[in-house]
mmCIF file of C-alpha atoms and ligand atoms in Angstrom:
data_model
loop_
_atom_site.group_PDB
_atom_site.id
_atom_site.type_symbol
_atom_site.label_atom_id
_atom_site.label_comp_id
_atom_site.label_asym_id
_atom_site.label_seq_id
_atom_site.Cartn_x
_atom_site.Cartn_y
_atom_site.Cartn_z
ATOM 1 C CA UNK A 198 -16.972 11.275 12.469
ATOM 2 C CA UNK A 199 -18.093 8.875 14.525
ATOM 3 C CA UNK A 200 -19.500 5.743 12.317
ATOM 4 C CA UNK A 201 -22.872 4.757 13.812
ATOM 5 C CA UNK A 202 -22.308 1.167 13.533
ATOM 6 C CA UNK A 203 -19.613 1.554 16.148
ATOM 7 C CA UNK A 204 -22.255 2.338 18.568
ATOM 8 C CA UNK A 205 -24.646 -0.378 17.337
ATOM 9 C CA UNK A 206 -22.559 -2.708 17.161
ATOM 10 C CA UNK A 207 -22.206 -2.081 21.636
ATOM 11 C CA UNK A 208 -25.578 -2.989 21.325
ATOM 12 C CA UNK A 209 -25.735 -5.933 18.873
ATOM 13 C CA UNK A 210 -22.475 -7.719 20.559
ATOM 14 C CA UNK A 211 -24.335 -7.764 23.753
ATOM 15 C CA UNK A 212 -26.170 -10.858 21.876
ATOM 16 C CA UNK A 213 -24.804 -13.892 21.378
ATOM 17 C CA UNK A 214 -23.687 -14.405 17.581
ATOM 18 C CA UNK A 215 -26.252 -16.645 15.766
ATOM 19 C CA UNK A 216 -28.678 -14.118 17.599
ATOM 20 C CA UNK A 217 -26.614 -10.931 16.212
ATOM 21 C CA UNK A 218 -26.631 -12.797 12.896
ATOM 22 C CA UNK A 219 -30.841 -13.085 12.451
ATOM 23 C CA UNK A 220 -31.276 -9.268 13.882
ATOM 24 C CA UNK A 221 -29.163 -8.144 11.135
ATOM 25 C CA UNK A 222 -30.572 -10.350 8.089
ATOM 26 C CA UNK A 223 -34.126 -9.024 9.713
ATOM 27 C CA UNK A 224 -32.466 -5.361 9.724
ATOM 28 C CA UNK A 225 -31.695 -6.104 6.009
ATOM 29 C CA UNK A 226 -35.009 -7.391 4.894
ATOM 30 C CA UNK A 227 -36.947 -4.746 6.521
ATOM 31 C CA UNK A 228 -34.885 -1.835 4.338
ATOM 32 C CA UNK A 229 -33.365 -0.069 7.175
ATOM 33 C CA UNK A 230 -30.755 0.267 5.811
ATOM 34 C CA UNK A 231 -29.640 2.775 3.450
ATOM 35 C CA UNK A 232 -28.631 1.504 0.530
ATOM 36 C CA UNK A 233 -24.553 2.180 -0.758
ATOM 37 C CA UNK A 234 -23.725 4.471 -3.043
ATOM 38 C CA UNK A 235 -20.708 3.906 -4.559
ATOM 39 C CA UNK A 236 -19.287 5.576 -8.068
ATOM 40 C CA UNK A 237 -18.685 3.255 -10.630
ATOM 41 C CA UNK A 238 -15.167 3.235 -10.911
ATOM 42 C CA UNK A 239 -14.336 1.582 -14.946
ATOM 43 C CA UNK A 240 -10.908 0.507 -13.512
ATOM 44 C CA UNK A 241 -12.486 -1.773 -11.008
ATOM 45 C CA UNK A 242 -14.890 -3.396 -13.926
ATOM 46 C CA UNK A 243 -14.032 -6.932 -15.433
ATOM 47 C CA UNK A 244 -15.132 -10.278 -17.177
ATOM 48 C CA UNK A 245 -14.205 -13.219 -15.131
ATOM 49 C CA UNK A 246 -15.606 -16.923 -16.031
ATOM 50 C CA UNK A 247 -17.795 -14.903 -18.729
ATOM 51 C CA UNK A 248 -19.321 -12.729 -16.056
ATOM 52 C CA UNK A 249 -19.243 -9.138 -16.045
ATOM 53 C CA UNK A 250 -18.314 -7.808 -12.456
ATOM 54 C CA UNK A 251 -19.016 -4.505 -11.659
ATOM 55 C CA UNK A 252 -16.279 -4.528 -9.211
ATOM 56 C CA UNK A 253 -14.102 -7.170 -7.356
ATOM 57 C CA UNK A 254 -15.963 -7.583 -4.371
ATOM 58 C CA UNK A 255 -18.229 -9.865 -3.319
ATOM 59 C CA UNK A 256 -19.573 -11.316 -0.395
ATOM 60 C CA UNK A 257 -18.795 -14.634 0.750
ATOM 61 C CA UNK A 258 -21.187 -18.018 1.294
ATOM 62 C CA UNK A 259 -22.790 -18.306 5.403
ATOM 63 C CA UNK A 260 -23.664 -15.115 5.836
ATOM 64 C CA UNK A 261 -26.703 -15.896 3.486
ATOM 65 C CA UNK A 262 -27.542 -18.845 3.552
ATOM 66 C CA UNK A 263 -31.156 -19.619 2.977
ATOM 67 C CA UNK A 264 -30.712 -16.113 -0.020
ATOM 68 C CA UNK A 265 -32.983 -14.729 2.285
ATOM 69 C CA UNK A 266 -30.975 -10.922 1.113
ATOM 70 C CA UNK A 267 -29.534 -11.414 -2.127
ATOM 71 C CA UNK A 268 -30.437 -8.108 -3.339
ATOM 72 C CA UNK A 269 -30.104 -6.054 -0.116
ATOM 73 C CA UNK A 270 -26.213 -7.312 -0.160
ATOM 74 C CA UNK A 271 -25.583 -6.351 -3.729
ATOM 75 C CA UNK A 272 -27.412 -2.710 -2.887
ATOM 76 C CA UNK A 273 -24.444 -2.433 -0.326
ATOM 77 C CA UNK A 274 -21.803 -1.909 -3.273
ATOM 78 C CA UNK A 275 -20.711 -6.305 -3.436
ATOM 79 C CA UNK A 276 -20.616 -6.387 -7.135
ATOM 80 C CA UNK A 277 -21.171 -10.203 -6.344
ATOM 81 C CA UNK A 278 -22.689 -11.963 -3.471
ATOM 82 C CA UNK A 279 -23.263 -15.962 -2.616
ATOM 83 C CA UNK A 280 -26.040 -17.412 -1.476
ATOM 84 C CA UNK A 281 -25.965 -21.071 0.711
ATOM 85 C CA UNK A 282 -24.485 -23.383 1.462
ATOM 86 C CA UNK A 283 -27.533 -25.059 0.664
ATOM 87 C CA UNK A 284 -28.058 -28.572 0.746
ATOM 88 C CA UNK A 285 -30.948 -30.588 -0.861
ATOM 89 C CA UNK A 286 -33.074 -30.891 2.366
ATOM 90 C CA UNK A 287 -33.717 -28.490 4.774
ATOM 91 C CA UNK A 288 -31.279 -29.891 7.962
ATOM 92 C CA UNK A 289 -30.335 -28.346 11.927
ATOM 93 C CA UNK A 290 -26.898 -28.321 11.726
ATOM 94 C CA UNK A 291 -24.677 -28.643 14.828
ATOM 95 C CA UNK A 292 -25.999 -27.977 18.711
ATOM 96 C CA UNK A 293 -25.802 -24.384 19.333
ATOM 97 C CA UNK A 294 -24.000 -22.446 21.092
ATOM 98 C CA UNK A 295 -21.873 -22.978 17.235
ATOM 99 C CA UNK A 296 -20.293 -19.592 16.501
ATOM 100 C CA UNK A 297 -17.939 -17.841 18.407
ATOM 101 C CA UNK A 298 -16.641 -14.153 18.405
ATOM 102 C CA UNK A 299 -12.765 -13.074 18.747
ATOM 103 C CA UNK A 300 -13.273 -10.131 19.373
ATOM 104 C CA UNK A 301 -9.323 -8.759 20.160
ATOM 105 C CA UNK A 302 -8.111 -11.158 16.884
ATOM 106 C CA UNK A 303 -11.255 -9.799 14.562
ATOM 107 C CA UNK A 304 -11.508 -13.727 13.940
ATOM 108 C CA UNK A 305 -14.783 -15.540 13.961
ATOM 109 C CA UNK A 306 -14.591 -19.726 14.680
ATOM 110 C CA UNK A 307 -18.192 -21.614 13.800
ATOM 111 C CA UNK A 308 -19.496 -24.735 13.593
ATOM 112 C CA UNK A 309 -22.562 -24.552 12.384
ATOM 113 C CA UNK A 310 -22.781 -27.427 10.198
ATOM 114 C CA UNK A 311 -24.823 -26.429 7.351
ATOM 115 C CA UNK A 312 -27.835 -25.552 9.017
ATOM 116 C CA UNK A 313 -29.778 -24.827 5.952
ATOM 117 C CA UNK A 314 -33.904 -24.499 4.690
ATOM 118 C CA UNK A 315 -32.833 -26.855 1.974
ATOM 119 C CA UNK A 316 -32.831 -26.396 -1.877
ATOM 120 C CA UNK A 317 -36.853 -25.555 -2.264
ATOM 121 C CA UNK A 318 -36.757 -22.672 0.090
ATOM 122 C CA UNK A 319 -33.833 -21.131 -1.195
ATOM 123 C CA UNK A 320 -34.998 -21.921 -4.799
ATOM 124 C CA UNK A 321 -38.656 -19.935 -4.132
ATOM 125 C CA UNK A 322 -36.556 -16.542 -2.581
ATOM 126 C CA UNK A 323 -34.099 -17.219 -5.883
ATOM 127 C CA UNK A 324 -37.403 -17.527 -8.567
ATOM 128 C CA UNK A 325 -39.363 -13.668 -6.805
ATOM 129 C CA UNK A 326 -36.230 -11.551 -7.508
ATOM 130 C CA UNK A 327 -35.810 -9.681 -11.014
ATOM 131 C CA UNK A 328 -32.821 -11.581 -11.739
ATOM 132 C CA UNK A 329 -30.083 -8.355 -11.838
ATOM 133 C CA UNK A 330 -27.285 -8.669 -10.310
ATOM 134 C CA UNK A 331 -24.483 -11.676 -9.472
ATOM 135 C CA UNK A 332 -26.008 -14.285 -7.599
ATOM 136 C CA UNK A 333 -23.728 -17.156 -7.237
ATOM 137 C CA UNK A 334 -24.952 -20.637 -5.061
ATOM 138 C CA UNK A 335 -23.104 -22.919 -3.343
ATOM 139 C CA UNK A 336 -23.996 -26.359 -3.128
ATOM 140 C CA UNK A 337 -23.130 -28.575 -0.608
ATOM 141 C CA UNK A 338 -23.679 -32.326 0.889
ATOM 142 C CA UNK A 339 -26.715 -33.322 3.688
ATOM 143 C CA UNK A 340 -24.829 -35.019 6.174
ATOM 144 C CA UNK A 341 -26.841 -37.544 6.296
ATOM 145 C CA UNK A 342 -26.930 -38.206 2.401
ATOM 146 C CA UNK A 343 -25.881 -41.579 1.113
ATOM 147 C CA UNK A 344 -24.556 -40.771 -2.168
ATOM 148 C CA UNK A 345 -22.708 -36.980 -1.742
ATOM 149 C CA UNK A 346 -22.238 -36.486 -5.532
ATOM 150 C CA UNK A 347 -26.012 -36.729 -6.174
ATOM 151 C CA UNK A 348 -26.614 -34.138 -3.784
ATOM 152 C CA UNK A 349 -24.646 -31.727 -5.345
ATOM 153 C CA UNK A 350 -25.745 -32.601 -8.352
ATOM 154 C CA UNK A 351 -29.189 -31.931 -7.578
ATOM 155 C CA UNK A 352 -27.919 -27.924 -6.310
ATOM 156 C CA UNK A 353 -26.930 -28.252 -9.787
ATOM 157 C CA UNK A 354 -30.040 -28.789 -11.287
ATOM 158 C CA UNK A 355 -32.482 -27.057 -9.237
ATOM 159 C CA UNK A 356 -31.111 -24.042 -9.338
ATOM 160 C CA UNK A 357 -30.061 -23.734 -13.069
ATOM 161 C CA UNK A 358 -32.724 -21.340 -14.008
ATOM 162 C CA UNK A 359 -32.057 -18.801 -11.232
ATOM 163 C CA UNK A 360 -28.344 -19.028 -10.358
ATOM 164 C CA UNK A 361 -25.158 -16.470 -12.378
ATOM 165 C CA UNK A 362 -22.577 -19.728 -10.950
ATOM 166 C CA UNK A 363 -21.928 -22.552 -9.084
ATOM 167 C CA UNK A 364 -19.575 -23.118 -6.299
ATOM 168 C CA UNK A 365 -19.528 -26.670 -5.062
ATOM 169 C CA UNK A 366 -18.354 -26.733 -1.791
ATOM 170 C CA UNK A 367 -16.278 -29.943 -0.381
ATOM 171 C CA UNK A 368 -14.140 -27.350 1.932
ATOM 172 C CA UNK A 369 -16.345 -27.022 5.144
ATOM 173 C CA UNK A 370 -14.946 -28.584 8.316
ATOM 174 C CA UNK A 371 -18.074 -29.196 10.169
ATOM 175 C CA UNK A 372 -19.896 -31.945 7.679
ATOM 176 C CA UNK A 373 -17.908 -35.170 9.168
ATOM 177 C CA UNK A 374 -15.598 -36.546 5.684
ATOM 178 C CA UNK A 375 -16.832 -33.570 3.236
ATOM 179 C CA UNK A 376 -13.488 -32.640 3.056
ATOM 180 C CA UNK A 377 -12.854 -36.337 1.688
ATOM 181 C CA UNK A 378 -13.921 -35.371 -1.305
ATOM 182 C CA UNK A 379 -10.441 -33.437 -2.295
ATOM 183 C CA UNK A 380 -8.526 -36.243 -2.799
ATOM 184 C CA UNK A 381 -7.844 -37.012 -6.090
ATOM 185 C CA UNK A 382 -10.078 -40.308 -6.902
ATOM 186 C CA UNK A 383 -13.407 -38.790 -4.970
ATOM 187 C CA UNK A 384 -12.635 -34.731 -6.898
ATOM 188 C CA UNK A 385 -12.268 -36.498 -10.410
ATOM 189 C CA UNK A 386 -15.534 -38.479 -9.513
ATOM 190 C CA UNK A 387 -17.605 -35.636 -7.915
ATOM 191 C CA UNK A 388 -16.425 -33.048 -10.834
ATOM 192 C CA UNK A 389 -16.978 -34.908 -13.776
ATOM 193 C CA UNK A 390 -20.924 -35.058 -12.644
ATOM 194 C CA UNK A 391 -21.515 -32.022 -11.300
ATOM 195 C CA UNK A 392 -19.870 -30.584 -14.478
ATOM 196 C CA UNK A 393 -22.065 -33.507 -16.990
ATOM 197 C CA UNK A 394 -24.995 -31.528 -15.194
ATOM 198 C CA UNK A 395 -23.849 -28.926 -15.772
ATOM 199 C CA UNK A 396 -23.151 -28.794 -19.498
ATOM 200 C CA UNK A 397 -26.833 -31.312 -20.297
ATOM 201 C CA UNK A 398 -28.667 -27.744 -18.105
ATOM 202 C CA UNK A 399 -26.344 -25.111 -20.671
ATOM 203 C CA UNK A 400 -27.264 -27.432 -23.575
ATOM 204 C CA UNK A 401 -31.537 -27.288 -22.623
ATOM 205 C CA UNK A 402 -31.005 -23.325 -21.412
ATOM 206 C CA UNK A 403 -28.823 -22.520 -24.266
ATOM 207 C CA UNK A 404 -26.747 -20.733 -21.168
ATOM 208 C CA UNK A 405 -23.523 -21.466 -19.728
ATOM 209 C CA UNK A 406 -22.918 -21.028 -15.932
ATOM 210 C CA UNK A 407 -19.772 -21.335 -14.462
ATOM 211 C CA UNK A 408 -18.886 -23.523 -11.767
ATOM 212 C CA UNK A 409 -16.351 -22.958 -9.118
ATOM 213 C CA UNK A 410 -14.843 -24.995 -6.739
ATOM 214 C CA UNK A 411 -14.179 -24.126 -2.749
ATOM 215 C CA UNK A 412 -11.206 -25.529 -1.265
ATOM 216 C CA UNK A 413 -9.543 -25.262 2.019
ATOM 217 C CA UNK A 414 -6.854 -23.771 3.561
ATOM 218 C CA UNK A 415 -5.610 -26.479 5.181
ATOM 219 C CA UNK A 416 -3.592 -28.774 2.423
ATOM 220 C CA UNK A 417 -0.754 -29.986 1.944
ATOM 221 C CA UNK A 418 1.328 -29.492 -1.168
ATOM 222 C CA UNK A 419 0.037 -32.778 -2.756
ATOM 223 C CA UNK A 420 -3.110 -32.276 -1.895
ATOM 224 C CA UNK A 421 -2.827 -29.097 -3.603
ATOM 225 C CA UNK A 422 -0.898 -30.557 -6.762
ATOM 226 C CA UNK A 423 -4.017 -32.273 -6.953
ATOM 227 C CA UNK A 424 -6.560 -30.118 -6.978
ATOM 228 C CA UNK A 425 -5.000 -28.227 -9.456
ATOM 229 C CA UNK A 426 -3.803 -31.242 -11.902
ATOM 230 C CA UNK A 427 -7.966 -32.271 -11.761
ATOM 231 C CA UNK A 428 -9.443 -28.649 -11.932
ATOM 232 C CA UNK A 429 -7.472 -28.848 -15.261
ATOM 233 C CA UNK A 430 -8.256 -31.512 -16.574
ATOM 234 C CA UNK A 431 -11.774 -31.299 -15.984
ATOM 235 C CA UNK A 432 -12.567 -27.609 -17.179
ATOM 236 C CA UNK A 433 -13.289 -26.032 -14.168
ATOM 237 C CA UNK A 434 -14.129 -22.500 -14.461
ATOM 238 C CA UNK A 435 -12.541 -21.326 -11.215
ATOM 239 C CA UNK A 436 -11.278 -22.373 -7.794
ATOM 240 C CA UNK A 437 -12.475 -20.253 -4.698
ATOM 241 C CA UNK A 438 -9.619 -20.095 -2.316
ATOM 242 C CA UNK A 439 -9.893 -20.863 0.439
ATOM 243 C CA UNK A 440 -12.855 -21.605 3.797
ATOM 244 C CA UNK A 441 -12.037 -21.641 7.302
ATOM 245 C CA UNK A 442 -8.984 -23.529 9.110
ATOM 246 C CA UNK A 443 -8.345 -25.803 11.450
ATOM 247 C CA UNK A 444 -5.521 -24.071 12.496
ATOM 248 C CA UNK A 445 -5.411 -21.695 15.339
ATOM 249 C CA UNK A 446 -2.278 -20.091 14.574
ATOM 250 C CA UNK A 447 -2.149 -16.289 15.156
ATOM 251 C CA UNK A 448 -4.321 -15.693 17.687
ATOM 252 C CA UNK A 449 -3.821 -13.945 20.867
ATOM 253 C CA UNK A 450 -7.356 -14.726 22.506
ATOM 254 C CA UNK A 451 -6.478 -18.041 24.208
ATOM 255 C CA UNK A 452 -10.184 -17.928 25.893
ATOM 256 C CA UNK A 453 -12.374 -20.014 22.716
ATOM 257 C CA UNK A 454 -9.408 -21.099 20.782
ATOM 258 C CA UNK A 455 -9.773 -24.267 21.979
ATOM 259 C CA UNK A 456 -13.554 -23.863 20.049
ATOM 260 C CA UNK A 457 -13.778 -26.813 17.617
ATOM 261 C CA UNK A 458 -15.165 -25.506 14.623
ATOM 262 C CA UNK A 459 -13.375 -23.366 11.332
ATOM 263 C CA UNK A 460 -11.501 -19.800 11.946
ATOM 264 C CA UNK A 461 -11.424 -17.069 9.789
ATOM 265 C CA UNK A 462 -10.862 -13.395 9.733
ATOM 266 C CA UNK A 463 -8.350 -11.595 9.913
ATOM 267 C CA UNK A 464 -5.993 -14.345 11.221
ATOM 268 C CA UNK A 465 -6.505 -16.163 8.326
ATOM 269 C CA UNK A 466 -5.662 -13.994 5.757
ATOM 270 C CA UNK A 467 -2.221 -14.655 5.326
ATOM 271 C CA UNK A 468 -2.720 -18.053 5.393
ATOM 272 C CA UNK A 469 -5.289 -18.349 2.141
ATOM 273 C CA UNK A 470 -3.505 -15.605 0.697
ATOM 274 C CA UNK A 471 -0.741 -17.939 0.591
ATOM 275 C CA UNK A 472 -3.065 -20.651 -0.922
ATOM 276 C CA UNK A 473 -4.273 -18.637 -3.656
ATOM 277 C CA UNK A 474 -0.261 -18.245 -4.644
ATOM 278 C CA UNK A 475 0.414 -21.769 -4.280
ATOM 279 C CA UNK A 476 -2.945 -22.269 -6.838
ATOM 280 C CA UNK A 477 -2.196 -19.952 -8.996
ATOM 281 C CA UNK A 478 1.336 -21.056 -9.205
ATOM 282 C CA UNK A 479 -0.185 -24.235 -10.219
ATOM 283 C CA UNK A 480 -2.791 -23.025 -12.840
ATOM 284 C CA UNK A 481 -1.628 -20.695 -14.691
ATOM 285 C CA UNK A 482 -2.938 -17.502 -15.581
ATOM 286 C CA UNK A 483 -5.806 -18.827 -17.403
ATOM 287 C CA UNK A 484 -8.052 -20.119 -14.541
ATOM 288 C CA UNK A 485 -10.016 -17.929 -12.344
ATOM 289 C CA UNK A 486 -9.177 -17.794 -8.156
ATOM 290 C CA UNK A 487 -11.519 -16.166 -6.146
ATOM 291 C CA UNK A 488 -9.477 -15.237 -3.241
ATOM 292 C CA UNK A 489 -11.823 -15.195 0.021
ATOM 293 C CA UNK A 490 -10.100 -15.012 3.794
ATOM 294 C CA UNK A 491 -8.984 -12.528 5.918
ATOM 295 C CA UNK A 492 -10.386 -9.778 3.410
ATOM 296 C CA UNK A 493 -10.883 -6.133 5.704
ATOM 297 C CA UNK A 494 -9.553 -3.230 3.843
ATOM 298 C CA UNK A 495 -9.010 -2.000 0.301
ATOM 299 C CA UNK A 496 -5.082 -3.170 0.390
ATOM 300 C CA UNK A 497 -5.597 -6.536 1.920
ATOM 301 C CA UNK A 498 -8.656 -7.026 -1.001
ATOM 302 C CA UNK A 499 -5.451 -6.007 -3.456
ATOM 303 C CA UNK A 500 -2.459 -7.651 -1.732
ATOM 304 C CA UNK A 501 -5.256 -11.405 -2.644
ATOM 305 C CA UNK A 502 -5.190 -9.692 -5.875
ATOM 306 C CA UNK A 503 -1.530 -9.140 -6.560
ATOM 307 C CA UNK A 504 -1.201 -12.745 -5.364
ATOM 308 C CA UNK A 505 -3.056 -14.012 -7.933
ATOM 309 C CA UNK A 506 -7.060 -13.858 -7.277
ATOM 310 C CA UNK A 507 -8.874 -12.152 -10.011
ATOM 311 C CA UNK A 508 -11.715 -11.278 -7.585
ATOM 312 C CA UNK A 509 -12.020 -11.560 -4.386
ATOM 313 C CA UNK A 510 -15.167 -12.309 -1.120
ATOM 314 C CA UNK A 511 -15.044 -11.291 2.444
ATOM 315 C CA UNK A 512 -17.506 -12.956 5.509
ATOM 316 C CA UNK A 513 -15.950 -12.408 8.838
ATOM 317 C CA UNK A 514 -13.955 -9.079 9.381
ATOM 318 C CA UNK A 515 -17.926 -7.030 8.294
ATOM 319 C CA UNK A 516 -19.462 -8.198 11.797
ATOM 320 C CA UNK A 517 -16.447 -6.205 12.935
ATOM 321 C CA UNK A 518 -16.595 -3.307 10.404
ATOM 322 C CA UNK A 519 -20.546 -3.493 9.949
ATOM 323 C CA UNK A 520 -22.399 -2.675 6.380
ATOM 324 C CA UNK A 521 -20.436 -0.245 5.526
ATOM 325 C CA UNK A 522 -17.281 -2.159 4.247
ATOM 326 C CA UNK A 523 -17.941 -3.141 1.186
ATOM 327 C CA UNK A 524 -17.759 0.446 0.140
ATOM 328 C CA UNK A 525 -15.941 1.946 2.182
ATOM 329 C CA UNK A 526 -13.785 -0.597 0.057
ATOM 330 C CA UNK A 527 -14.302 0.435 -2.845
ATOM 331 C CA UNK A 528 -13.782 3.673 -2.294
ATOM 332 C CA UNK A 529 -10.617 3.153 -1.214
ATOM 333 C CA UNK A 530 -9.235 0.440 -3.932
ATOM 334 C CA UNK A 531 -10.204 3.231 -6.601
ATOM 335 C CA UNK A 532 -7.566 5.729 -4.996
ATOM 336 C CA UNK A 533 -5.305 2.599 -4.133
ATOM 337 C CA UNK A 534 -5.634 1.338 -8.276
ATOM 338 C CA UNK A 535 -5.288 4.962 -9.432
ATOM 339 C CA UNK A 536 -1.954 5.090 -7.366
ATOM 340 C CA UNK A 537 -1.077 2.869 -9.081
ATOM 341 C CA UNK A 538 -1.837 4.687 -13.030
ATOM 342 C CA UNK A 539 -3.247 0.715 -15.121
ATOM 343 C CA UNK A 540 -5.665 1.032 -16.669
ATOM 344 C CA UNK A 541 -7.746 -1.820 -14.608
ATOM 345 C CA UNK A 542 -7.156 -3.616 -12.058
ATOM 346 C CA UNK A 543 -6.815 -6.789 -13.747
ATOM 347 C CA UNK A 544 -3.034 -5.635 -14.833
ATOM 348 C CA UNK A 545 -2.724 -6.098 -10.972
ATOM 349 C CA UNK A 546 -3.534 -9.272 -10.918
ATOM 350 C CA UNK A 547 -0.275 -11.763 -9.944
ATOM 351 C CA UNK A 548 1.904 -8.668 -9.465
ATOM 352 C CA UNK A 549 3.359 -10.190 -5.818
ATOM 353 C CA UNK A 550 2.886 -14.068 -6.774
ATOM 354 C CA UNK A 551 6.436 -14.100 -5.680
ATOM 355 C CA UNK A 552 6.008 -12.852 -2.168
ATOM 356 C CA UNK A 553 4.196 -15.324 -1.469
ATOM 357 C CA UNK A 554 6.429 -18.303 0.199
ATOM 358 C CA UNK A 555 5.636 -21.598 -0.845
ATOM 359 C CA UNK A 556 3.136 -23.440 1.707
HETATM 360 C C1 LIG B 57 -20.856 -18.044 10.112
HETATM 361 C C2 LIG B 57 -20.173 -18.393 9.226
HETATM 362 C C3 LIG B 57 -20.510 -19.309 7.999
HETATM 363 C C4 LIG B 57 -19.766 -19.572 7.038
HETATM 364 N N1 LIG B 57 -20.562 -20.914 6.346
HETATM 365 C C5 LIG B 57 -20.503 -21.027 5.289
HETATM 366 C C6 LIG B 57 -20.891 -21.763 4.410
HETATM 367 O O1 LIG B 57 -22.055 -22.005 4.491
HETATM 368 N N2 LIG B 57 -20.517 -22.187 3.303
HETATM 369 C C7 LIG B 57 -19.451 -21.761 2.553
HETATM 370 O O2 LIG B 57 -18.725 -22.161 1.964
HETATM 371 N N3 LIG B 57 -17.944 -21.468 3.482
HETATM 372 C C8 LIG B 57 -18.694 -20.911 4.850
HETATM 373 N N4 LIG B 57 -18.310 -19.624 5.785
HETATM 374 C C9 LIG B 57 -16.769 -19.474 5.040
HETATM 375 C C10 LIG B 57 -16.618 -18.364 4.025
HETATM 376 O O3 LIG B 57 -17.551 -17.989 3.046
HETATM 377 C C11 LIG B 57 -15.142 -17.790 4.053
HETATM 378 O O4 LIG B 57 -14.618 -18.811 3.099
HETATM 379 C C12 LIG B 57 -14.105 -17.936 5.546
HETATM 380 O O5 LIG B 57 -15.172 -17.614 6.260
HETATM 381 C C13 LIG B 57 -12.780 -16.935 5.097
HETATM 382 O O6 LIG B 57 -13.225 -15.538 4.891
HETATM 383 P P1 LIG B 57 -13.501 -14.506 5.801
HETATM 384 O O7 LIG B 57 -12.203 -14.428 6.445
HETATM 385 O O8 LIG B 57 -13.556 -13.437 5.481
HETATM 386 O O9 LIG B 57 -14.646 -14.896 6.254
HETATM 387 C C14 LIG B 57 -18.819 -19.366 6.505
HETATM 388 C C15 LIG B 57 -18.256 -19.137 7.691
HETATM 389 C C16 LIG B 57 -19.035 -18.183 8.696
HETATM 390 C C17 LIG B 57 -17.735 -17.123 9.693
#
């Protein structure tokens, strides 16, 4: 059968990637795309960080930066979706062009720089929702902020009533100096302030929302040791592994490989999955990990879970495969899990941890 997206894609790819992204958001908003019916599979169901996920596949941050289409994304079959990164004040981001498709490699390079409408606009949109479904809020700092930690704390406070979880994103390569927050002392200062704000809001509202930390795939072993130590000390709820990479390994399309920014999509899969395993080895079995980077199929989603992830997210491969991708992955994931003869996908976590060498 001809996949209708393959035809649409040819037209969509005539536009530059940022215009195509805007058109896809407009299409989702208008409701022209049919919902994808994915039969609920009890074997894919899991409770992670206190939240009940109908399936382990989520939409990664950066597609729906301004919370325009969270419900439309959930209707595509995703078990959860993450809006943002949002910063307190709106900001324009870097000069265009700033997103590049590397079609041959099914990769993307972006240097957007946290372009977003700011907290107030995203909050207004999330407040207007019915509230069903798991929608996480990914928070960041403004480029010109004089107190980055305060920007993250403001995110927790502003979105506490409308989020199901938070992600503190300290790993975008496109905001100068942001990744320095991953260093041990800065991370301790950031997480203690963020988790103190969460604890305070939890006490006021009577509900404790999980806070995840999103890290880069380009860390040294010492860097990973430090993050694991701080995460365990600070009682973080989980890690999201990983953001885009500065590496250009695995690209065959050299034409655009020289563009500055973070690379994502298929060539990120091996690197980001090795970091999932490396962090699982450091963290032990209890702390949740969400694996992101190059998920393109049920097999790659399962590979992340076998490497130590509880849940997975994707973004870039949907650019190439279209909005039917989550439903396709979920249908095939059900078959793969049934074939393994386990009662729950949870039993497959960590089963190939040793396959991934130390990075
Ligand atoms: C165009 C684009 C914009 C992104 N923006 C964000 C962002 O605002 N915040 C964030 O945490 N990650 C952002 N990401 C990173 C993704 O969430 C994800 O971590 C990364 O792309 C790896 O997953 P993938 O290979 O499935 O795309 C962005 C990725 C892309 C391609």
